[in-house]
CSV table of C-alpha atoms in Angstrom, one decimal:
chain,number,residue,atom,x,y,z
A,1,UNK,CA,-4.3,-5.8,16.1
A,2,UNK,CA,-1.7,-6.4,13.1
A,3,UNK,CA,-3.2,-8.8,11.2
A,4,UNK,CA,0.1,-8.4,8.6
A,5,UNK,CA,3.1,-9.1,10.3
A,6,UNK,CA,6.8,-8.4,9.4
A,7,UNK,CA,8.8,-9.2,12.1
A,8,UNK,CA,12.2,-7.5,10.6
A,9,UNK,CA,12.5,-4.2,10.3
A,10,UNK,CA,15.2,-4.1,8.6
A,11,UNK,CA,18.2,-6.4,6.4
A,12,UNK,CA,21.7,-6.5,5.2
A,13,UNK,CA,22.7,-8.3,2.3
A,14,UNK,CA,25.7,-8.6,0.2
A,15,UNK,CA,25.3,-7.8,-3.3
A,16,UNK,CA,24.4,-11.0,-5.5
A,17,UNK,CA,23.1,-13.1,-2.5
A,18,UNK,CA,19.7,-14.2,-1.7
A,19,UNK,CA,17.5,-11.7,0.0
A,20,UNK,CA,14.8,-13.4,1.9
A,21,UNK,CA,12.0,-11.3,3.4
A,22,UNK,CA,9.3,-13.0,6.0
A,23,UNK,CA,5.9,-11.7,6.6
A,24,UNK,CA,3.5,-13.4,8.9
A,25,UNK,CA,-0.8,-13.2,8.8
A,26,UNK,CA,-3.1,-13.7,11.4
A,27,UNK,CA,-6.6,-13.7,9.5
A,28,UNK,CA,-7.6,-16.8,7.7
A,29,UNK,CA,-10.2,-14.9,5.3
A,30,UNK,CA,-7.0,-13.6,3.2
A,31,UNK,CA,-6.8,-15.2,0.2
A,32,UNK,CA,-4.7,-13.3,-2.0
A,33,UNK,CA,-0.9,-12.1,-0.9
A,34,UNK,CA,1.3,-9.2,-2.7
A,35,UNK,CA,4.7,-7.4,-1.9
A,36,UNK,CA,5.2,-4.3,-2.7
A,37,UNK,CA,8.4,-2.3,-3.1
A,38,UNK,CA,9.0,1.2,-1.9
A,39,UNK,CA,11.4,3.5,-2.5
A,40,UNK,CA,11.9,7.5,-0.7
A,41,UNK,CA,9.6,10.1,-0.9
A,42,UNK,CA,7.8,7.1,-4.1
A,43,UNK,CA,4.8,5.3,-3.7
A,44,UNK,CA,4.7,1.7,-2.9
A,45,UNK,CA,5.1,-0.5,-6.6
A,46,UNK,CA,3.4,-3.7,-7.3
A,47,UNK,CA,6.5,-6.5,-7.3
A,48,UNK,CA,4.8,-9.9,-7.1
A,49,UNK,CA,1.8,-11.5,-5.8
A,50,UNK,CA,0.6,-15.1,-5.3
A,51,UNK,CA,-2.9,-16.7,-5.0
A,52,UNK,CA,-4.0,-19.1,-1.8
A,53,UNK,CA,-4.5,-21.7,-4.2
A,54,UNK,CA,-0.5,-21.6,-4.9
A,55,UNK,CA,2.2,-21.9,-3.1
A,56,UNK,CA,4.8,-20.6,-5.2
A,57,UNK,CA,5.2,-18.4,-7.6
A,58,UNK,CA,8.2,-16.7,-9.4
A,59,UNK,CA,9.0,-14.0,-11.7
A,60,UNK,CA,12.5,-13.2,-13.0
A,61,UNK,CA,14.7,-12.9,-9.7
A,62,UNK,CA,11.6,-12.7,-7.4
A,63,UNK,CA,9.9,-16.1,-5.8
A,64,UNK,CA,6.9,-15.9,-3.2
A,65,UNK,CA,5.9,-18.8,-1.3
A,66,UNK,CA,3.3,-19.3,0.9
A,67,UNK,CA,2.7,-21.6,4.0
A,68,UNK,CA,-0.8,-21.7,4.5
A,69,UNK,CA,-0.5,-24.0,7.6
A,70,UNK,CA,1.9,-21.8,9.1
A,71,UNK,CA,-0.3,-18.5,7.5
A,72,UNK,CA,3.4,-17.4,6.8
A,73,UNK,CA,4.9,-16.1,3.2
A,74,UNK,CA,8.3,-14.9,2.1
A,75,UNK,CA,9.9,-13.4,0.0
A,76,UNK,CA,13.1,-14.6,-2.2
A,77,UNK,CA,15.2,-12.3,-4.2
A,78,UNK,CA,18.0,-14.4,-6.1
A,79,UNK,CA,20.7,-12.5,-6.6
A,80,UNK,CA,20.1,-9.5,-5.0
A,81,UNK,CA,21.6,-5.9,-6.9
A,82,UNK,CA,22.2,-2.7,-4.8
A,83,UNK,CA,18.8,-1.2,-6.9
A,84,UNK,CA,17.1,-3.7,-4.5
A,85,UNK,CA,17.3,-1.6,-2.0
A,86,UNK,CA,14.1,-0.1,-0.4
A,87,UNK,CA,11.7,-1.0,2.1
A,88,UNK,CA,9.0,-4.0,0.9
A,89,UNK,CA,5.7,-4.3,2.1
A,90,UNK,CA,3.5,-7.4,2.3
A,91,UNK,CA,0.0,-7.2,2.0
A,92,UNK,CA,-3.1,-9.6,2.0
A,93,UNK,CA,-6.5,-8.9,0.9
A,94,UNK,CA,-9.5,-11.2,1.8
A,95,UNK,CA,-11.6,-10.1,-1.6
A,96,UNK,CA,-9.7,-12.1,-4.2
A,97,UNK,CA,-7.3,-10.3,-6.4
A,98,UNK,CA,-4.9,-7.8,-5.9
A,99,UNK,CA,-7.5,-4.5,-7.0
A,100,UNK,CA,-8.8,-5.2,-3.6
A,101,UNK,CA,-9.0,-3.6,-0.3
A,102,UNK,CA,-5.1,-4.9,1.1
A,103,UNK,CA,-4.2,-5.0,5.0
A,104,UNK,CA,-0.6,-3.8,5.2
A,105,UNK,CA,2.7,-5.4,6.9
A,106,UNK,CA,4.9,-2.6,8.6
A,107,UNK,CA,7.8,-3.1,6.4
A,108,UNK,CA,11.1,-4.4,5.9
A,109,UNK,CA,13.9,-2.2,4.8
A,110,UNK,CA,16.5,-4.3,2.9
A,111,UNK,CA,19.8,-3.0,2.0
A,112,UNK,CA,22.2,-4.1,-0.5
A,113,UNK,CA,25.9,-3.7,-0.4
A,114,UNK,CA,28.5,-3.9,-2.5
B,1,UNK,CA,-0.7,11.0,-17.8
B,2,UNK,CA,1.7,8.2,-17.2
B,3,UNK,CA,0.4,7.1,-13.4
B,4,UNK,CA,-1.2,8.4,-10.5
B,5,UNK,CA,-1.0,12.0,-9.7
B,6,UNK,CA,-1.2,13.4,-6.2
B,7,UNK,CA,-1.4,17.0,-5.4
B,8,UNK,CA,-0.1,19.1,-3.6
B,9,UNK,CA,3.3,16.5,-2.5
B,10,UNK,CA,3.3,18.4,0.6
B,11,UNK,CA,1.2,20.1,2.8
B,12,UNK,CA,1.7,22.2,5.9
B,13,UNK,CA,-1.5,22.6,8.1
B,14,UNK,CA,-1.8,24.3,11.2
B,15,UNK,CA,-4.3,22.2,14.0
B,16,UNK,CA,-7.8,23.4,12.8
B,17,UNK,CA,-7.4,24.5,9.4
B,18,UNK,CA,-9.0,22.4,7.0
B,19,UNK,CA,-7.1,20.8,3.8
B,20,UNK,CA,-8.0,19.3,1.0
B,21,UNK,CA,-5.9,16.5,-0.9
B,22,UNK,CA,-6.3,15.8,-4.6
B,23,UNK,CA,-5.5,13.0,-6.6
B,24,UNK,CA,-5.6,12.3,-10.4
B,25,UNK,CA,-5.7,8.0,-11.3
B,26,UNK,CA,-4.4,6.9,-14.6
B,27,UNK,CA,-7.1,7.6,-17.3
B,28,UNK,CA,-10.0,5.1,-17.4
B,29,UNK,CA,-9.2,3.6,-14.3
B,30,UNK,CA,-12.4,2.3,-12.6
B,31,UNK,CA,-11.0,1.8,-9.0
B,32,UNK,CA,-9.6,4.1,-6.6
B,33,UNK,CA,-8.2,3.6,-3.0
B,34,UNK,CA,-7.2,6.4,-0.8
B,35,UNK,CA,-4.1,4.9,1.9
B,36,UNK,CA,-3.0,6.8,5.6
B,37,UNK,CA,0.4,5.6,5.8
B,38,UNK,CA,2.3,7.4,9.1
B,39,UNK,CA,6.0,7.0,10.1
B,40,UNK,CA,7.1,3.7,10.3
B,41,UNK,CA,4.0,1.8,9.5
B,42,UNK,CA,2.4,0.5,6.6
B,43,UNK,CA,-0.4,1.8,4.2
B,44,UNK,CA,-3.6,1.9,5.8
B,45,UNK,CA,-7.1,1.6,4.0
B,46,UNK,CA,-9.2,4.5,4.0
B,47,UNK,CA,-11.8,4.4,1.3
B,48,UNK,CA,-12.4,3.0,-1.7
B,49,UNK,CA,-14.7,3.7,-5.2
B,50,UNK,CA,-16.2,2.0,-7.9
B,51,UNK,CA,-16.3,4.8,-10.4
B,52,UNK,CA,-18.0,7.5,-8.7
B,53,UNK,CA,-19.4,5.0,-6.5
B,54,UNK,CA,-18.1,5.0,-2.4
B,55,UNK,CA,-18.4,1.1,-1.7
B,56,UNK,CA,-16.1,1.6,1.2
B,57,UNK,CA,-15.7,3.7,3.8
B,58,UNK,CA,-14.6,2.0,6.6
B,59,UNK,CA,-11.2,2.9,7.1
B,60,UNK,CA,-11.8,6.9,7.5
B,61,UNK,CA,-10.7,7.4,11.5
B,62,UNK,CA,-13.7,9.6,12.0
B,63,UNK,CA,-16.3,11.8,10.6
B,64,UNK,CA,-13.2,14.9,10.1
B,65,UNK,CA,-12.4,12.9,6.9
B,66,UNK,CA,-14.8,12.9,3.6
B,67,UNK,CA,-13.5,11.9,0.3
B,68,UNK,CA,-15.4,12.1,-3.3
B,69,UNK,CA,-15.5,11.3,-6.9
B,70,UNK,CA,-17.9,13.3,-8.6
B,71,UNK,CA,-17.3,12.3,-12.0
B,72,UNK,CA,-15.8,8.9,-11.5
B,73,UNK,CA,-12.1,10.0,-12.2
B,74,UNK,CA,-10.4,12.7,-10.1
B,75,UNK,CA,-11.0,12.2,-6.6
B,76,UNK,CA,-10.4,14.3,-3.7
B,77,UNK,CA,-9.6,13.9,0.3
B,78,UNK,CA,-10.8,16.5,2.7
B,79,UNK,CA,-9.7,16.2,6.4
B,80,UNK,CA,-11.4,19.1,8.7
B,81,UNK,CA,-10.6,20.8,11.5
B,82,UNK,CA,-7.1,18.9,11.6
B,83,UNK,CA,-5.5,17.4,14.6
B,84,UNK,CA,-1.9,16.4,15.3
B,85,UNK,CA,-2.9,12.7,14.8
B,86,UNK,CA,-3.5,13.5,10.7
B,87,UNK,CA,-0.1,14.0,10.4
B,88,UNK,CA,0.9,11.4,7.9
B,89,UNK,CA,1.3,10.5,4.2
B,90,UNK,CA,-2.2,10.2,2.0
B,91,UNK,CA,-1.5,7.7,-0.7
B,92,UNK,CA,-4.0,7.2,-3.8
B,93,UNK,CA,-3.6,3.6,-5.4
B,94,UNK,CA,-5.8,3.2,-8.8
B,95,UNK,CA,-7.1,-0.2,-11.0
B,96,UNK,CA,-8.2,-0.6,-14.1
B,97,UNK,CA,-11.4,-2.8,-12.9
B,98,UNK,CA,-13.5,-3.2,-10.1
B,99,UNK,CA,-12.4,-5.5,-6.6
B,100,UNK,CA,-11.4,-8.8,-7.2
B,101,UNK,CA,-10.3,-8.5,-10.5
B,102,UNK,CA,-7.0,-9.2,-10.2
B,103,UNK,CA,-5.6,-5.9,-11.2
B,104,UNK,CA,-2.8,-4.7,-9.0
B,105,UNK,CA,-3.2,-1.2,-7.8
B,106,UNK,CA,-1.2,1.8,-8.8
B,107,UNK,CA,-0.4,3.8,-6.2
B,108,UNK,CA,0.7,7.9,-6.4
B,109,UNK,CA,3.7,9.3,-4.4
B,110,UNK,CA,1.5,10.5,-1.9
B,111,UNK,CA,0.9,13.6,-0.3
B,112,UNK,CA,2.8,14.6,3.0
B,113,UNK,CA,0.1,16.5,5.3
B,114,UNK,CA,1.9,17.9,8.5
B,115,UNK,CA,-0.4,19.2,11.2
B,116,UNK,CA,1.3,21.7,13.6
């Protein structure tokens, strides 16, 4: 069963907008929450990440929140630039800390026009 | 070198052959994570090591799949007897300390393996 959840597959957004991405968990245990960033043929690089104990945090143009009653965070990219584009990942891990063992979302592939 | 090195970026195996994926974390990194991602889904965990320690195993699909870290740095993934399933990318993700720390991970650009 996917225990990381991202609903969207993909997204359209206008250049200097806000991009917001959703991601959805099933397992209570997770305790720690991170989105990745992918682009082609690249690995997946670390963007932002936010502790259970929080339910915000920002850096730069990026903002995670987290609804731990709704076991739902999301993603907030204010104003979004057409090097935004790629696919982002959530991911949860259930050890504390992000140099842990994460369960994967499927992806949402945001694009940014012009 | 500058991040996580994954050899070779591609990989063509016909079903049976055996293949062997390699994968060089930044220097003096003490955790290592080996990822299955195939089309259209997300990274999936395979393994994971402590130095040359294998804490974690419980992600490899079955007993085809072996990884190691002899000397606590390079580490290498070996799939035998290949089936069409293994077709996927192999991603190697390293941290500077052990779980929990609060380290993100670093992940390579992965290694294509296509079984035919």
């Amino acid at each position: 069963d996917q225990q990381v959840k991202q609903n969207s597959p993909s997204l359209s957004v206008q250049e200097g907008r806000i991009s917001i991405l959703n991601c959805d968990y099933t397992n209570s245990m997770f305790d720690y929450f991170l989105w990745y960033k992918k682009y082609p043929a690249e690995g997946p690089t670390f963007l932002i990440s936010i502790s259970s104990i929080k339910d915000k945090n920002e850096d730069g143009r990026f903002t995670v929140f987290l609804n731990k009653s709704a076991k739902h965070l999301s993603l907030h990219i204010v104003p979004s630039q057409p090097g935004d584009s790629a696919v982002y990942f959530c991911a949860a891990s259930a050890l504390g800390g992000t140099a842990s063992k994460l369960t994967f979302g499927t992806g949402t592939r945001l694009q940014v026009t012009l | 070198g500058a991040g996580v090195s994954q050899s070779p970026r591609y990989k063509v195996a016909k079903r049976g052959q055996d293949v062997a994926l390699r994968c060089d974390p930044i220097s003096g990194h003490v955790s290592l994570f080996w990822y299955q991602q195939a089309l259209g889904q997300g990274p999936e965990f395979l393994t994971y090591f402590q130095n040359e320690a294998q804490l974690d195993k419980s992600g490899l699909p079955s007993d085809r799949f072996f990884a190691e870290r002899p000397e606590g740095s390079v580490s290498t993934l070996k799939i035998q007897r290949t089936q069409q399933e293994d077709s996927a990318v192999y991603l190697c993700a390293s941290s500077p300390r052990g779980q929990g720390s609060g380290s993100p991970l670093h992940f390579g650009n992965g290694t294509r393996l296509t079984v035919t």
